[in-house]
Short mmCIF file of C-alpha atoms in Angstrom, two decimals:
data_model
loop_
_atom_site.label_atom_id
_atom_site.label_comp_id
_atom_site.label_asym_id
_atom_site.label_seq_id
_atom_site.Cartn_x
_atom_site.Cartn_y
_atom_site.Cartn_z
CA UNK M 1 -68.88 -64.94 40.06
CA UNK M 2 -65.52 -66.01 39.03
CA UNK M 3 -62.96 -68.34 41.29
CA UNK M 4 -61.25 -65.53 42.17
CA UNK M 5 -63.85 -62.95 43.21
CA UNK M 6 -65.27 -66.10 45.55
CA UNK M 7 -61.98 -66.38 47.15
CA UNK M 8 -61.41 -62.26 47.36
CA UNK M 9 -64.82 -62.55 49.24
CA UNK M 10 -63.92 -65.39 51.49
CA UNK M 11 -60.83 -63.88 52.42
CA UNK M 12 -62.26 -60.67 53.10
CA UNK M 13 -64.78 -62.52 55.11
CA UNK M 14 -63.05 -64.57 57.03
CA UNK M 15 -60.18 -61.69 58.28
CA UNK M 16 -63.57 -59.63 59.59
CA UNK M 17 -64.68 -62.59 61.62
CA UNK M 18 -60.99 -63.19 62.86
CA UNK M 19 -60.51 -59.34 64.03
CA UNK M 20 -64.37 -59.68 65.14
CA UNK M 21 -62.99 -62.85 67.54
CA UNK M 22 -60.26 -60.73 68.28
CA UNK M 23 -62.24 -57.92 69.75
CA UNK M 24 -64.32 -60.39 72.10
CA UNK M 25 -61.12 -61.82 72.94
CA UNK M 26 -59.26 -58.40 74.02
CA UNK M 27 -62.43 -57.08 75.82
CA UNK M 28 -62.58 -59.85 78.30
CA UNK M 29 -58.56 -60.65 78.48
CA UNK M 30 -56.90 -58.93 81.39
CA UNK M 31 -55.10 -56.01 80.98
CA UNK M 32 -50.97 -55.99 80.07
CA UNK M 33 -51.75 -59.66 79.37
CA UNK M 34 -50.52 -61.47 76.20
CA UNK M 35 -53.32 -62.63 75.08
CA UNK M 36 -54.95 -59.03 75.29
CA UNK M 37 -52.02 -57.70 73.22
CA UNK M 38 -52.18 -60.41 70.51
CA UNK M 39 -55.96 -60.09 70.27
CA UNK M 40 -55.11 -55.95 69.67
CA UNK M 41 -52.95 -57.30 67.16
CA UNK M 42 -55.90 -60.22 65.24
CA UNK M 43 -57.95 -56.95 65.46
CA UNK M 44 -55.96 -54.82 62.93
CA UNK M 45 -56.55 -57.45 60.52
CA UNK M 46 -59.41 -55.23 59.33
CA UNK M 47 -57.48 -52.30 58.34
CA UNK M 48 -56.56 -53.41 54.78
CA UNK M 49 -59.60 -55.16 54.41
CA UNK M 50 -61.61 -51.81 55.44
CA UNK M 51 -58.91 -49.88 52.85
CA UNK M 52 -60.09 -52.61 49.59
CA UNK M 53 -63.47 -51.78 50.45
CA UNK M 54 -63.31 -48.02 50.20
CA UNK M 55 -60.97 -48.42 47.55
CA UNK M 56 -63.79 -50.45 45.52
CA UNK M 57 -66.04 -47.84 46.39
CA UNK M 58 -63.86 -44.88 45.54
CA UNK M 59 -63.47 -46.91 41.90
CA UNK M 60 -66.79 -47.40 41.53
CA UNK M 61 -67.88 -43.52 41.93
CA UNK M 62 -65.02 -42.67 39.54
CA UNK M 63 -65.13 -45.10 37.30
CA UNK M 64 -65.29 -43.30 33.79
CA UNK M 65 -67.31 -44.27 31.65
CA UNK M 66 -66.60 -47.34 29.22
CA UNK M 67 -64.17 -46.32 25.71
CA UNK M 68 -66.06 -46.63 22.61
CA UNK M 69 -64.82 -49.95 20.63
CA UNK M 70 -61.65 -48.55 18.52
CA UNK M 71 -62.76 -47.87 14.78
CA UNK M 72 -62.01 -50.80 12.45
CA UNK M 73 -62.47 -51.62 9.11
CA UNK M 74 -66.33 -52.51 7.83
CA UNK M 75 -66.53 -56.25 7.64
CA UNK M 76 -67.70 -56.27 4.17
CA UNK M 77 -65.72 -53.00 2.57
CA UNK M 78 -63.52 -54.39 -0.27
CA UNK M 79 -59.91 -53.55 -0.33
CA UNK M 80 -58.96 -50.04 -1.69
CA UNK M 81 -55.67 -49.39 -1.80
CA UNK M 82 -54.03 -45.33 -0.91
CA UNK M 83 -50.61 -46.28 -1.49
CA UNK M 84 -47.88 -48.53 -2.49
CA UNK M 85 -44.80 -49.80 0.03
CA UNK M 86 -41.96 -51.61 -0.14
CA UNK M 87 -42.29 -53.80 3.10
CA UNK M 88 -39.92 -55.87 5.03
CA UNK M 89 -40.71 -58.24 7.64
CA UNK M 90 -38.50 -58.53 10.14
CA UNK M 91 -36.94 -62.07 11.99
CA UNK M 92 -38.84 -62.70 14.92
CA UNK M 93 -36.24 -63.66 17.96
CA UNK M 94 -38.50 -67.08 18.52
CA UNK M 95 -37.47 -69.21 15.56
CA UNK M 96 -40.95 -71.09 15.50
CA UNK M 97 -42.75 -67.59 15.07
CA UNK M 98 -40.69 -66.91 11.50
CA UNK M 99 -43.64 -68.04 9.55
CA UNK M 100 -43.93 -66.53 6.15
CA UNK M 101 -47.08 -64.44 5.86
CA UNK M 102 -50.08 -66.54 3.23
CA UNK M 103 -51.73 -64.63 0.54
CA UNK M 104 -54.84 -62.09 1.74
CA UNK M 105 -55.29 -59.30 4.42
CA UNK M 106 -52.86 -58.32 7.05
CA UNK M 107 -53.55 -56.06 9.82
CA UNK M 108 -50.95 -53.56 11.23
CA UNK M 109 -50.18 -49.64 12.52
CA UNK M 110 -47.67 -47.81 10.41
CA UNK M 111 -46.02 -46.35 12.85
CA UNK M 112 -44.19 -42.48 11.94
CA UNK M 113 -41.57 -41.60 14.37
CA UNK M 114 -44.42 -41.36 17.40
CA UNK M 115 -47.81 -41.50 15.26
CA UNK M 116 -49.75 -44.73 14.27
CA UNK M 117 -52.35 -45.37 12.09
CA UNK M 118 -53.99 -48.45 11.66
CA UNK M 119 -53.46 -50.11 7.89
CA UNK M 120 -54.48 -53.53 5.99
CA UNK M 121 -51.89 -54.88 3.56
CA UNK M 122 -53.04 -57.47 0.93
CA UNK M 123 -50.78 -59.77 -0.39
CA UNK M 124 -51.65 -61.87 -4.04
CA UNK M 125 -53.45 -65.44 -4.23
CA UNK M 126 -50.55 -67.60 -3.88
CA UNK M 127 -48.05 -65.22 -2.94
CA UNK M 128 -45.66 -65.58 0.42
CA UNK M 129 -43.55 -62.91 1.92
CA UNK M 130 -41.09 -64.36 4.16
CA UNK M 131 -38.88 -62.61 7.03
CA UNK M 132 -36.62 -60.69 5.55
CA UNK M 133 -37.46 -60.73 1.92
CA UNK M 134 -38.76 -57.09 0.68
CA UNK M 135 -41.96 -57.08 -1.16
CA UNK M 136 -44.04 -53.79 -2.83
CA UNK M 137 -47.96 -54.13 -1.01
CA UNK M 138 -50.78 -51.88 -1.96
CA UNK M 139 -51.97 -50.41 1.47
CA UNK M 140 -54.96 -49.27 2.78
CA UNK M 141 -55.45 -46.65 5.59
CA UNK M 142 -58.11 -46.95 8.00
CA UNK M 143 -58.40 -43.08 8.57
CA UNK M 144 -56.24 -41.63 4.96
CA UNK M 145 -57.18 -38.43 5.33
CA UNK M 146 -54.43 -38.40 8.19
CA UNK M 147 -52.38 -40.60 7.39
CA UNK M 148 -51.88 -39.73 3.70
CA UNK M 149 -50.62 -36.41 4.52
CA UNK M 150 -48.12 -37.68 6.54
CA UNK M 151 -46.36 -39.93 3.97
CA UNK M 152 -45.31 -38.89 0.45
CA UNK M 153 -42.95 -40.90 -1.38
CA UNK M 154 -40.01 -42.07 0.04
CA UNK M 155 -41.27 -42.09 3.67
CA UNK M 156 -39.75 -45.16 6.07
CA UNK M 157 -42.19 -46.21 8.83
CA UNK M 158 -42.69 -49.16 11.01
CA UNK M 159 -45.40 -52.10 11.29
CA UNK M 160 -46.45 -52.69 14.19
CA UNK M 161 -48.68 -55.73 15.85
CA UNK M 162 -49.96 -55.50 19.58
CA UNK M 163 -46.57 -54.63 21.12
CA UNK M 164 -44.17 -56.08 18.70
CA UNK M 165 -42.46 -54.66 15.46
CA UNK M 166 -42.86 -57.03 12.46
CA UNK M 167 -41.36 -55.22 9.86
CA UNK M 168 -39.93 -51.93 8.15
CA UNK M 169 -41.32 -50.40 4.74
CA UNK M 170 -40.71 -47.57 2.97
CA UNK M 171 -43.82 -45.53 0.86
CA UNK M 172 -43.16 -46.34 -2.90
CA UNK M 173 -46.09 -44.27 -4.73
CA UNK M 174 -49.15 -42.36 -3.14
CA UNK M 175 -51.70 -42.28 -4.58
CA UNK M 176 -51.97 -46.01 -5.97
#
């Protein structure tokens, strides 16, 4: 159980036991009395707590089932390239993040106005591309039979990684 399930619990626990007070309190408190209308007051205390519960339950029945893990590319499957791009990477706005990209595989989705496919660039032993600088990488599509259609020669796309955009490219020659 994490910290934060332990203290959902022992909230949850401890506003049942105050609106359970509460209820002894009101029963035996004389009527129009403060202390009887305060008590009514303690004892709504359970209403959200009451409203979490069934909510958990109501999530639990509906709860669909689990996504399958996204395809990726096979651990050991060497590099084959389906096309050629110019890329540029663009300036990130936190200065210490403009660090130029080292030689081997890169990881991205070339985006086409609102489609994505996942792609792995490779860039040369001993070769950095900096922000900014335009460079010609062979690409490789996870999925080319979509993708390929969707960009002859001369098409501009978009990289993007988790939620940013790192750079702009533009397809050079398909097939390589």
């Amino acid at each position: 159980m994490t910290t934060i399930q332990f203290r959902r619990r022992l909230i949850v626990i401890l506003l049942l036991c105050v609106a359970a007070i509460a209820a002894v309190v009101r029963h035996f408190a004389a009527p129009d009395s403060t202390v009887r209308n305060v008590s009514t007051v303690m004892m709504l205390l359970w209403l959200p707590v009451i409203g979490s519960i069934v909510g958990w339950f109501y999530g639990k029945l509906r709860r669909p089932p689990a996504p399958d893990t996204p395809p990726d590319f096979a651990p050991v499957q060497a590099f084959q390239p389906h096309a050629l791009a110019e890329i540029t990477l663009r300036e990130s706005s936190v200065p210490a993040e403009n660090i130029p990209k080292q030689a081997g595989e890169h990881r991205c989705v070339l985006v086409l106005g609102s489609q994505g496919f996942q792609m792995r660039w490779q860039l040369a032993p001993g070769d950095l591309l900096r922000q900014g600088e335009t460079r010609q990488v062979p690409l490789e599509f996870l999925s080319p039979q979509m993708a390929l259609p969707l960009c002859p020669q001369g098409t501009a796309f978009r990289m993007l990684v988790g939620d940013t955009f790192i750079g702009d490219g533009r397809i050079v020659r398909v097939p390589v």
